Amino acid sequence: MIRDPRDDAELLALVRRYVTPERRYLKLGGSLLRMPSPASDRFMRDLREDAGLITPGEIAKLLEGSWRERRTGAWLVAVSRRTEFREDLGRLLLASEVCCVGLAYSVTLASFGTARDADLLAAYLDRYLRRPDLPYDQTVVMGALLFIDLTLGGGQADRFREPGGLWQRWLQDAPHTQADRDPAPANVSLIRRLCAFVDECAEAR
């Protein structure tokens, strides 16, 4: 069940503490990469501090909210390296209950970068590449899986990207995609740059 902060005083307090100050939830994504200094330095410092302060119980509470809360929670998990939330994020990604948060899940799993994280991303692709009518987060998840493959050399993405495979068929059939233009390289680059931000933020803790 998705919790509404207006009906949950504890969640509302967490939203006011971690999610909405300076509209943080809107900046956690590609816009981070366009943020000029010194604003980016301040944003990183505040995110790093909050990642160290928030408790596991508070993160779990954020992950029960809607997209703003879940996006913020996922980024706090990434920066604090709380791999104990790996399975929770994989489950939330697969469920795809809310919009606008798949990139946050993908970045967090990619930043952990283990074979298990690759498994969770592949499970999403196994389900949603078969659903061209649901153009959700397939492109960023593929970017995250390829990013892990490049690090581990595991080749998990190969079975999706073989000629005539699920990836090619999804590109042909999904709305707003072009079968002759593979978005995966651009999304690998996006994931790499966002993971670099996570690493820099985490290493400074």
Coordinates of N, CA and C in Angstrom, one line a residue:
M1 N 0.8 -1.2 0.0 CA 0.0 0.0 0.0 C 0.9 1.2 0.0
I2 N 0.5 2.2 -0.9 CA 1.3 3.5 -0.9 C 0.7 4.4 0.1
R3 N 1.6 4.9 1.0 CA 1.1 5.8 2.1 C 1.2 7.3 1.6
D4 N 0.1 8.0 2.0 CA 0.0 9.4 1.7 C 0.5 10.2 2.9
P5 N 1.5 11.1 2.8 CA 2.0 11.9 3.9 C 0.9 12.6 4.6
R6 N -0.2 13.0 3.9 CA -1.3 13.7 4.6 C -2.0 12.9 5.5
D7 N -1.9 11.6 5.4 CA -2.6 10.6 6.3 C -1.7 10.0 7.3
D8 N -0.4 10.4 7.3 CA 0.6 9.7 8.2 C 1.5 10.8 8.7
A9 N 1.4 11.1 10.0 CA 2.1 12.2 10.6 C 3.6 11.9 10.6
E10 N 4.0 10.6 10.8 CA 5.4 10.3 10.8 C 6.0 10.4 9.4
L11 N 5.3 10.0 8.4 CA 5.8 10.1 7.1 C 5.9 11.6 6.7
L12 N 4.9 12.4 7.1 CA 4.9 13.8 6.7 C 6.1 14.5 7.4
A13 N 6.5 14.1 8.6 CA 7.6 14.7 9.2 C 8.9 14.4 8.5
L14 N 9.0 13.2 8.0 CA 10.2 12.8 7.2 C 10.2 13.5 5.8
V15 N 9.1 13.7 5.2 CA 9.0 14.4 4.0 C 9.6 15.8 4.2
R16 N 9.1 16.5 5.2 CA 9.6 17.8 5.5 C 11.0 17.9 5.9
R17 N 11.5 16.8 6.4 CA 13.0 16.8 6.9 C 13.9 16.5 5.7
Y18 N 13.5 15.5 4.9 CA 14.4 14.9 3.9 C 14.1 15.2 2.4
V19 N 12.8 15.3 2.1 CA 12.3 15.3 0.7 C 12.1 16.6 0.1
T20 N 11.4 17.5 0.8 CA 11.0 18.8 0.2 C 11.9 20.0 0.4
P21 N 12.8 20.0 1.3 CA 13.7 21.2 1.5 C 14.4 21.5 0.1
E22 N 14.2 22.7 -0.3 CA 14.8 23.2 -1.6 C 14.5 22.2 -2.7
R23 N 13.3 21.6 -2.6 CA 12.7 20.7 -3.7 C 13.8 19.6 -4.1
R24 N 14.4 19.1 -3.1 CA 15.4 18.1 -3.3 C 14.9 16.9 -4.2
Y25 N 13.7 16.5 -4.0 CA 13.2 15.3 -4.8 C 13.3 15.6 -6.3
L26 N 13.1 16.8 -6.7 CA 13.2 17.2 -8.1 C 14.6 17.1 -8.7
K27 N 15.6 17.3 -7.9 CA 17.0 17.5 -8.3 C 17.7 16.1 -8.3
L28 N 17.1 15.1 -7.7 CA 17.8 13.8 -7.6 C 17.6 13.0 -9.0
G29 N 18.5 13.3 -9.9 CA 18.4 12.7 -11.2 C 19.3 13.3 -12.1
G30 N 19.0 13.4 -13.4 CA 19.9 14.0 -14.4 C 20.2 15.4 -14.2
S31 N 19.2 16.1 -13.5 CA 19.5 17.6 -13.3 C 20.7 17.8 -12.4
L32 N 21.1 16.8 -11.6 CA 22.3 16.9 -10.8 C 23.5 17.2 -11.6
L33 N 23.5 16.7 -12.8 CA 24.7 16.8 -13.7 C 24.8 18.2 -14.3
R34 N 23.7 18.9 -14.2 CA 23.7 20.3 -14.8 C 23.8 21.4 -13.7
M35 N 23.9 21.0 -12.5 CA 23.9 21.9 -11.4 C 25.2 22.6 -11.3
P36 N 25.3 23.9 -11.3 CA 26.5 24.6 -11.3 C 27.1 24.7 -9.8
S37 N 28.4 24.8 -9.7 CA 29.0 25.1 -8.4 C 28.9 26.6 -8.1
P38 N 28.7 26.9 -6.9 CA 28.8 26.1 -5.6 C 27.5 25.4 -5.2
A39 N 26.4 25.6 -6.0 CA 25.1 25.0 -5.6 C 25.3 23.5 -5.6
S40 N 26.0 22.9 -6.5 CA 26.2 21.4 -6.5 C 27.0 21.0 -5.3
D41 N 28.0 21.7 -4.9 CA 28.8 21.4 -3.7 C 27.9 21.4 -2.4
R42 N 27.0 22.4 -2.3 CA 26.1 22.5 -1.2 C 25.1 21.4 -1.2
F43 N 24.6 21.1 -2.4 CA 23.6 20.0 -2.5 C 24.2 18.7 -2.1
M44 N 25.4 18.4 -2.5 CA 26.1 17.1 -2.2 C 26.4 17.1 -0.7
R45 N 26.8 18.2 -0.1 CA 27.1 18.2 1.3 C 25.9 17.9 2.1
D46 N 24.7 18.5 1.8 CA 23.5 18.3 2.5 C 23.0 16.9 2.3
L47 N 23.1 16.3 1.1 CA 22.6 15.0 0.9 C 23.5 14.0 1.6
R48 N 24.8 14.2 1.7 CA 25.7 13.4 2.4 C 25.4 13.4 3.9
E49 N 25.2 14.6 4.4 CA 24.9 14.7 5.9 C 23.6 13.9 6.2
D50 N 22.5 14.1 5.4 CA 21.3 13.5 5.7 C 21.4 12.0 5.5
A51 N 22.2 11.5 4.6 CA 22.4 10.1 4.4 C 23.0 9.4 5.6
G52 N 23.8 10.2 6.3 CA 24.4 9.7 7.5 C 23.5 9.8 8.7
L53 N 22.5 10.7 8.7 CA 21.6 10.9 9.8 C 20.4 10.0 9.8
I54 N 19.9 9.8 8.6 CA 18.6 9.1 8.5 C 18.8 7.6 9.0
T55 N 17.8 7.1 9.7 CA 17.8 5.8 10.3 C 17.3 4.8 9.3
P56 N 17.6 3.5 9.4 CA 17.0 2.5 8.6 C 15.5 2.5 8.6
G57 N 14.9 2.7 9.8 CA 13.5 2.7 9.9 C 12.9 3.9 9.2
E58 N 13.6 5.0 9.2 CA 13.1 6.2 8.5 C 13.2 6.0 6.9
I59 N 14.2 5.3 6.5 CA 14.3 5.0 5.1 C 13.2 4.1 4.7
A60 N 13.0 3.1 5.4 CA 11.9 2.1 5.1 C 10.5 2.9 5.0
K61 N 10.3 3.8 5.9 CA 9.1 4.6 5.9 C 9.0 5.4 4.6
L62 N 10.1 6.1 4.2 CA 10.1 6.8 2.9 C 9.7 5.9 1.8
L63 N 10.2 4.7 1.8 CA 10.0 3.8 0.7 C 8.6 3.3 0.6
E64 N 7.8 3.6 1.6 CA 6.3 3.3 1.6 C 5.5 4.4 1.0
G65 N 6.1 5.5 0.7 CA 5.4 6.7 0.2 C 5.2 6.6 -1.3
S66 N 5.0 7.8 -1.9 CA 4.8 7.9 -3.3 C 6.1 8.2 -4.0
W67 N 6.1 8.7 -5.2 CA 7.4 8.7 -6.0 C 8.4 9.7 -5.3
R68 N 7.9 10.8 -4.8 CA 8.9 11.8 -4.2 C 9.6 11.2 -3.0
E69 N 8.9 10.5 -2.2 CA 9.5 9.9 -1.0 C 10.4 8.7 -1.4
R70 N 10.0 7.9 -2.3 CA 10.8 6.7 -2.7 C 12.0 7.2 -3.5
R71 N 11.9 8.2 -4.3 CA 13.1 8.7 -5.0 C 14.1 9.1 -4.0
T72 N 13.7 9.9 -3.1 CA 14.6 10.5 -2.1 C 15.2 9.3 -1.2
G73 N 14.4 8.4 -0.8 CA 14.8 7.3 0.0 C 15.9 6.5 -0.8
A74 N 15.6 6.2 -2.0 CA 16.6 5.4 -2.8 C 18.0 6.1 -2.9
W75 N 18.0 7.4 -3.1 CA 19.2 8.1 -3.2 C 19.9 8.1 -1.8
L76 N 19.2 8.2 -0.7 CA 19.8 8.2 0.6 C 20.4 6.8 0.8
V77 N 19.8 5.8 0.3 CA 20.3 4.4 0.4 C 21.6 4.3 -0.3
A78 N 21.6 4.9 -1.6 CA 22.8 4.8 -2.4 C 24.0 5.5 -1.7
V79 N 23.8 6.7 -1.2 CA 24.9 7.5 -0.7 C 25.4 6.9 0.6
S80 N 24.5 6.3 1.4 CA 24.9 5.7 2.7 C 25.3 4.3 2.5
R81 N 25.3 3.8 1.3 CA 25.8 2.4 1.0 C 25.0 1.3 1.8
R82 N 23.7 1.5 2.0 CA 23.0 0.6 2.8 C 22.4 -0.5 2.0
T83 N 23.3 -1.5 1.7 CA 23.0 -2.6 0.8 C 21.9 -3.5 1.4
E84 N 21.6 -3.3 2.7 CA 20.5 -4.1 3.2 C 19.2 -3.8 2.6
F85 N 19.1 -2.7 1.9 CA 17.9 -2.3 1.2 C 17.8 -2.8 -0.3
R86 N 18.8 -3.6 -0.7 CA 18.9 -4.0 -2.1 C 17.7 -4.8 -2.5
E87 N 17.2 -5.7 -1.7 CA 16.1 -6.5 -2.1 C 14.8 -5.7 -2.1
D88 N 14.7 -4.8 -1.2 CA 13.5 -3.9 -1.2 C 13.4 -3.1 -2.4
L89 N 14.6 -2.5 -2.8 CA 14.6 -1.7 -4.1 C 14.3 -2.5 -5.3
G90 N 14.8 -3.7 -5.3 CA 14.5 -4.6 -6.4 C 13.1 -5.0 -6.5
R91 N 12.5 -5.2 -5.4 CA 11.0 -5.5 -5.3 C 10.2 -4.3 -5.8
L92 N 10.6 -3.1 -5.3 CA 9.8 -1.9 -5.7 C 10.0 -1.6 -7.2
L93 N 11.2 -1.8 -7.7 CA 11.4 -1.6 -9.2 C 10.6 -2.6 -10.0
L94 N 10.5 -3.8 -9.6 CA 9.7 -4.8 -10.3 C 8.2 -4.5 -10.2
A95 N 7.8 -4.0 -9.1 CA 6.4 -3.7 -8.9 C 5.9 -2.5 -9.7
S96 N 6.8 -1.5 -9.9 CA 6.6 -0.3 -10.6 C 5.2 0.3 -10.3
E97 N 5.0 0.5 -9.0 CA 3.7 1.0 -8.5 C 3.6 2.5 -8.8
V98 N 4.7 3.3 -8.8 CA 4.6 4.7 -9.0 C 5.6 5.1 -10.1
C99 N 5.3 6.3 -10.7 CA 6.2 6.8 -11.8 C 7.4 7.5 -11.2
C100 N 8.3 7.9 -12.1 CA 9.4 8.9 -11.8 C 10.4 8.4 -10.7
V101 N 10.5 7.1 -10.5 CA 11.5 6.7 -9.5 C 12.4 5.5 -10.0
G102 N 12.1 5.0 -11.2 CA 12.9 3.9 -11.7 C 14.4 4.3 -11.9
L103 N 14.7 5.5 -12.3 CA 16.1 5.9 -12.4 C 16.8 5.8 -11.0
A104 N 16.1 6.3 -10.0 CA 16.7 6.3 -8.6 C 17.0 4.8 -8.2
Y105 N 16.1 3.9 -8.4 CA 16.3 2.5 -8.1 C 17.5 2.0 -8.9
S106 N 17.5 2.3 -10.2 CA 18.6 1.8 -11.1 C 19.9 2.3 -10.7
V107 N 20.0 3.6 -10.4 CA 21.3 4.2 -10.0 C 21.8 3.5 -8.7
T108 N 20.9 3.3 -7.7 CA 21.3 2.7 -6.5 C 21.8 1.3 -6.7
L109 N 21.1 0.5 -7.4 CA 21.5 -0.9 -7.7 C 22.8 -0.9 -8.4
A110 N 23.0 0.0 -9.4 CA 24.2 0.1 -10.2 C 25.4 0.5 -9.3
S111 N 25.1 1.4 -8.4 CA 26.2 1.9 -7.5 C 26.7 0.8 -6.6
F112 N 25.7 -0.2 -6.2 CA 26.2 -1.3 -5.4 C 27.0 -2.3 -6.3
G113 N 26.5 -2.5 -7.5 CA 27.3 -3.1 -8.5 C 27.7 -4.6 -8.4
T114 N 26.9 -5.4 -7.7 CA 27.2 -6.8 -7.5 C 26.4 -7.6 -8.5
A115 N 26.7 -8.9 -8.6 CA 26.0 -9.8 -9.4 C 24.5 -9.9 -9.0
R116 N 24.2 -9.8 -7.7 CA 22.8 -9.8 -7.3 C 22.1 -8.6 -7.8
D117 N 22.7 -7.4 -7.8 CA 22.1 -6.2 -8.3 C 21.8 -6.4 -9.8
A118 N 22.7 -7.0 -10.5 CA 22.4 -7.3 -11.9 C 21.2 -8.3 -12.1
D119 N 21.1 -9.2 -11.2 CA 20.0 -10.2 -11.2 C 18.7 -9.4 -11.1
L120 N 18.6 -8.5 -10.2 CA 17.4 -7.7 -9.9 C 17.0 -6.8 -11.1
L121 N 18.0 -6.2 -11.7 CA 17.8 -5.4 -12.9 C 17.3 -6.3 -14.1
A122 N 17.9 -7.5 -14.2 CA 17.5 -8.4 -15.3 C 16.1 -8.9 -15.1
A123 N 15.7 -9.1 -13.8 CA 14.3 -9.6 -13.5 C 13.3 -8.6 -14.0
Y124 N 13.7 -7.3 -13.9 CA 12.8 -6.2 -14.4 C 12.7 -6.3 -15.9
L125 N 13.8 -6.4 -16.6 CA 13.8 -6.5 -18.0 C 13.1 -7.7 -18.5
D126 N 13.2 -8.8 -17.8 CA 12.5 -10.1 -18.2 C 11.0 -9.8 -18.2
R127 N 10.5 -9.0 -17.3 CA 9.1 -8.8 -17.2 C 8.7 -7.7 -18.2
Y128 N 9.3 -6.6 -18.2 CA 8.8 -5.4 -18.8 C 9.3 -5.2 -20.3
L129 N 10.3 -5.9 -20.7 CA 10.6 -5.9 -22.2 C 9.5 -6.7 -22.9
R130 N 8.7 -7.5 -22.2 CA 7.6 -8.2 -22.9 C 6.4 -7.4 -22.9
R131 N 6.4 -6.2 -22.4 CA 5.3 -5.3 -22.3 C 5.5 -4.0 -23.0
P132 N 5.6 -4.0 -24.3 CA 5.8 -2.7 -25.0 C 4.7 -1.7 -24.8
D133 N 3.5 -2.2 -24.3 CA 2.4 -1.2 -23.9 C 2.7 -0.5 -22.6
L134 N 3.7 -0.9 -21.9 CA 4.1 -0.3 -20.6 C 5.5 0.3 -20.7
P135 N 5.7 1.4 -21.4 CA 7.0 2.0 -21.5 C 7.4 2.7 -20.3
Y136 N 7.9 1.9 -19.3 CA 8.2 2.5 -18.0 C 9.7 2.9 -17.9
D137 N 10.6 2.0 -17.3 CA 12.0 2.4 -17.1 C 12.9 1.4 -17.8
Q138 N 12.5 0.8 -18.9 CA 13.3 -0.2 -19.5 C 14.6 0.4 -20.0
T139 N 14.7 1.6 -20.5 CA 15.9 2.1 -21.0 C 16.9 2.4 -19.9
V140 N 16.5 3.0 -18.8 CA 17.5 3.3 -17.7 C 17.9 2.0 -17.0
V141 N 17.0 1.0 -16.9 CA 17.4 -0.3 -16.3 C 18.4 -1.0 -17.2
M142 N 18.2 -1.0 -18.5 CA 19.2 -1.6 -19.4 C 20.5 -0.8 -19.2
G143 N 20.5 0.5 -19.1 CA 21.7 1.2 -18.9 C 22.4 0.8 -17.6
A144 N 21.7 0.6 -16.6 CA 22.2 0.2 -15.3 C 22.8 -1.2 -15.4
L145 N 22.1 -2.1 -16.1 CA 22.6 -3.5 -16.2 C 23.9 -3.5 -17.0
L146 N 23.9 -2.8 -18.1 CA 25.1 -2.7 -18.9 C 26.3 -2.1 -18.2
F147 N 26.0 -1.1 -17.3 CA 27.0 -0.5 -16.5 C 27.6 -1.6 -15.5
I148 N 26.8 -2.4 -14.9 CA 27.3 -3.4 -14.0 C 28.1 -4.5 -14.9
D149 N 27.6 -4.8 -16.0 CA 28.3 -5.8 -16.9 C 29.7 -5.3 -17.3
L150 N 29.8 -4.0 -17.5 CA 31.1 -3.4 -17.9 C 32.1 -3.5 -16.7
T151 N 31.5 -3.5 -15.5 CA 32.4 -3.5 -14.3 C 32.8 -5.0 -14.0
L152 N 31.7 -5.8 -14.0 CA 31.9 -7.2 -13.6 C 32.3 -8.2 -14.7
G153 N 32.0 -7.8 -15.9 CA 32.2 -8.7 -17.1 C 31.3 -9.8 -17.1
G154 N 30.1 -9.6 -16.5 CA 29.1 -10.7 -16.4 C 28.3 -11.0 -17.6
G155 N 28.1 -10.0 -18.4 CA 27.3 -10.3 -19.7 C 25.9 -10.6 -19.5
Q156 N 25.3 -10.1 -18.3 CA 23.9 -10.4 -18.1 C 23.0 -9.8 -19.2
A157 N 23.4 -8.7 -19.7 CA 22.5 -8.0 -20.7 C 22.6 -8.7 -22.1
D158 N 23.5 -9.6 -22.3 CA 23.7 -10.1 -23.6 C 22.5 -10.8 -24.2
R159 N 21.8 -11.6 -23.3 CA 20.7 -12.4 -23.7 C 19.5 -11.5 -24.2
F160 N 19.4 -10.3 -23.6 CA 18.4 -9.4 -24.0 C 18.7 -8.7 -25.4
R161 N 20.0 -8.5 -25.6 CA 20.4 -7.7 -26.8 C 20.8 -8.5 -28.0
E162 N 20.7 -9.8 -27.9 CA 21.0 -10.6 -29.1 C 20.1 -10.2 -30.2
P163 N 20.5 -10.4 -31.5 CA 19.6 -10.1 -32.6 C 18.2 -10.8 -32.5
G164 N 17.2 -10.0 -32.7 CA 15.8 -10.6 -32.5 C 15.4 -10.9 -31.1
G165 N 16.2 -10.4 -30.1 CA 15.9 -10.7 -28.7 C 14.9 -9.7 -28.2
L166 N 14.7 -9.8 -26.9 CA 13.6 -9.0 -26.2 C 13.9 -7.5 -26.4
W167 N 15.1 -7.1 -26.3 CA 15.4 -5.6 -26.4 C 15.1 -5.1 -27.8
Q168 N 15.5 -5.8 -28.8 CA 15.2 -5.3 -30.2 C 13.7 -5.3 -30.4
R169 N 13.0 -6.3 -30.0 CA 11.6 -6.4 -30.2 C 10.9 -5.3 -29.4
W170 N 11.4 -5.0 -28.2 CA 10.7 -3.9 -27.5 C 10.9 -2.6 -28.2
L171 N 12.2 -2.3 -28.7 CA 12.4 -1.1 -29.4 C 11.5 -1.0 -30.6
Q172 N 11.2 -2.1 -31.2 CA 10.3 -2.0 -32.4 C 8.9 -1.7 -32.1
D173 N 8.5 -2.2 -30.9 CA 7.0 -2.2 -30.6 C 6.6 -1.2 -29.6
A174 N 7.5 -0.7 -28.8 CA 7.1 0.3 -27.8 C 6.8 1.6 -28.3
P175 N 5.9 2.4 -27.8 CA 5.6 3.7 -28.3 C 6.9 4.6 -28.0
H176 N 7.1 5.6 -28.8 CA 8.1 6.7 -28.6 C 9.5 6.1 -28.6
T177 N 9.7 4.9 -29.3 CA 11.1 4.4 -29.5 C 11.3 4.2 -31.0
Q178 N 12.6 4.2 -31.3 CA 12.9 4.0 -32.7 C 13.8 2.7 -32.8
A179 N 13.4 1.8 -33.6 CA 14.1 0.5 -33.6 C 15.5 0.6 -34.1
D180 N 15.8 1.7 -34.9 CA 17.1 1.9 -35.5 C 18.0 2.8 -34.6
R181 N 17.5 3.2 -33.5 CA 18.2 4.0 -32.6 C 18.2 3.4 -31.2
D182 N 19.3 2.8 -30.8 CA 19.5 2.2 -29.5 C 19.8 3.2 -28.4
P183 N 18.8 3.4 -27.4 CA 19.1 4.3 -26.4 C 20.0 3.8 -25.3
A184 N 20.4 2.6 -25.4 CA 21.2 2.0 -24.3 C 22.6 2.8 -24.0
P185 N 23.3 3.1 -25.1 CA 24.6 3.8 -24.8 C 24.4 5.1 -24.0
A186 N 23.4 5.9 -24.4 CA 23.2 7.1 -23.7 C 22.8 6.9 -22.2
N187 N 22.1 5.8 -22.0 CA 21.7 5.5 -20.6 C 22.8 4.9 -19.8
V188 N 23.7 4.2 -20.4 CA 24.9 3.8 -19.7 C 25.7 5.0 -19.2
S189 N 25.9 6.0 -20.1 CA 26.6 7.2 -19.8 C 25.9 7.9 -18.6
L190 N 24.6 8.0 -18.7 CA 23.8 8.7 -17.6 C 24.1 7.9 -16.3
I191 N 23.9 6.6 -16.3 CA 24.1 5.9 -15.1 C 25.5 6.0 -14.5
R192 N 26.5 6.0 -15.4 CA 27.9 6.1 -15.0 C 28.1 7.4 -14.3
R193 N 27.6 8.5 -14.9 CA 27.8 9.8 -14.3 C 27.1 10.0 -13.0
L194 N 25.9 9.4 -12.9 CA 25.2 9.5 -11.6 C 25.8 8.7 -10.5
C195 N 26.3 7.5 -10.9 CA 27.1 6.7 -10.0 C 28.3 7.3 -9.5
A196 N 29.0 8.1 -10.4 CA 30.2 8.8 -10.0 C 29.8 9.9 -9.0
F197 N 28.7 10.5 -9.1 CA 28.2 11.5 -8.1 C 28.0 10.8 -6.8
V198 N 27.3 9.6 -6.8 CA 27.1 8.8 -5.6 C 28.4 8.5 -4.9
D199 N 29.3 8.0 -5.7 CA 30.6 7.6 -5.2 C 31.3 8.8 -4.5
E200 N 31.3 9.9 -5.2 CA 32.0 11.1 -4.6 C 31.3 11.6 -3.3
C201 N 30.0 11.5 -3.3 CA 29.2 11.9 -2.2 C 29.5 10.9 -1.0
A202 N 29.5 9.6 -1.3 CA 29.7 8.6 -0.3 C 31.1 8.6 0.3
E203 N 32.1 8.8 -0.6 CA 33.5 8.7 -0.2 C 33.9 9.9 0.7
A204 N 33.1 11.0 0.6 CA 33.4 12.2 1.5 C 32.7 12.1 2.9
R205 N 32.0 11.0 3.1 CA 31.3 10.9 4.4 C 32.3 10.6 5.5

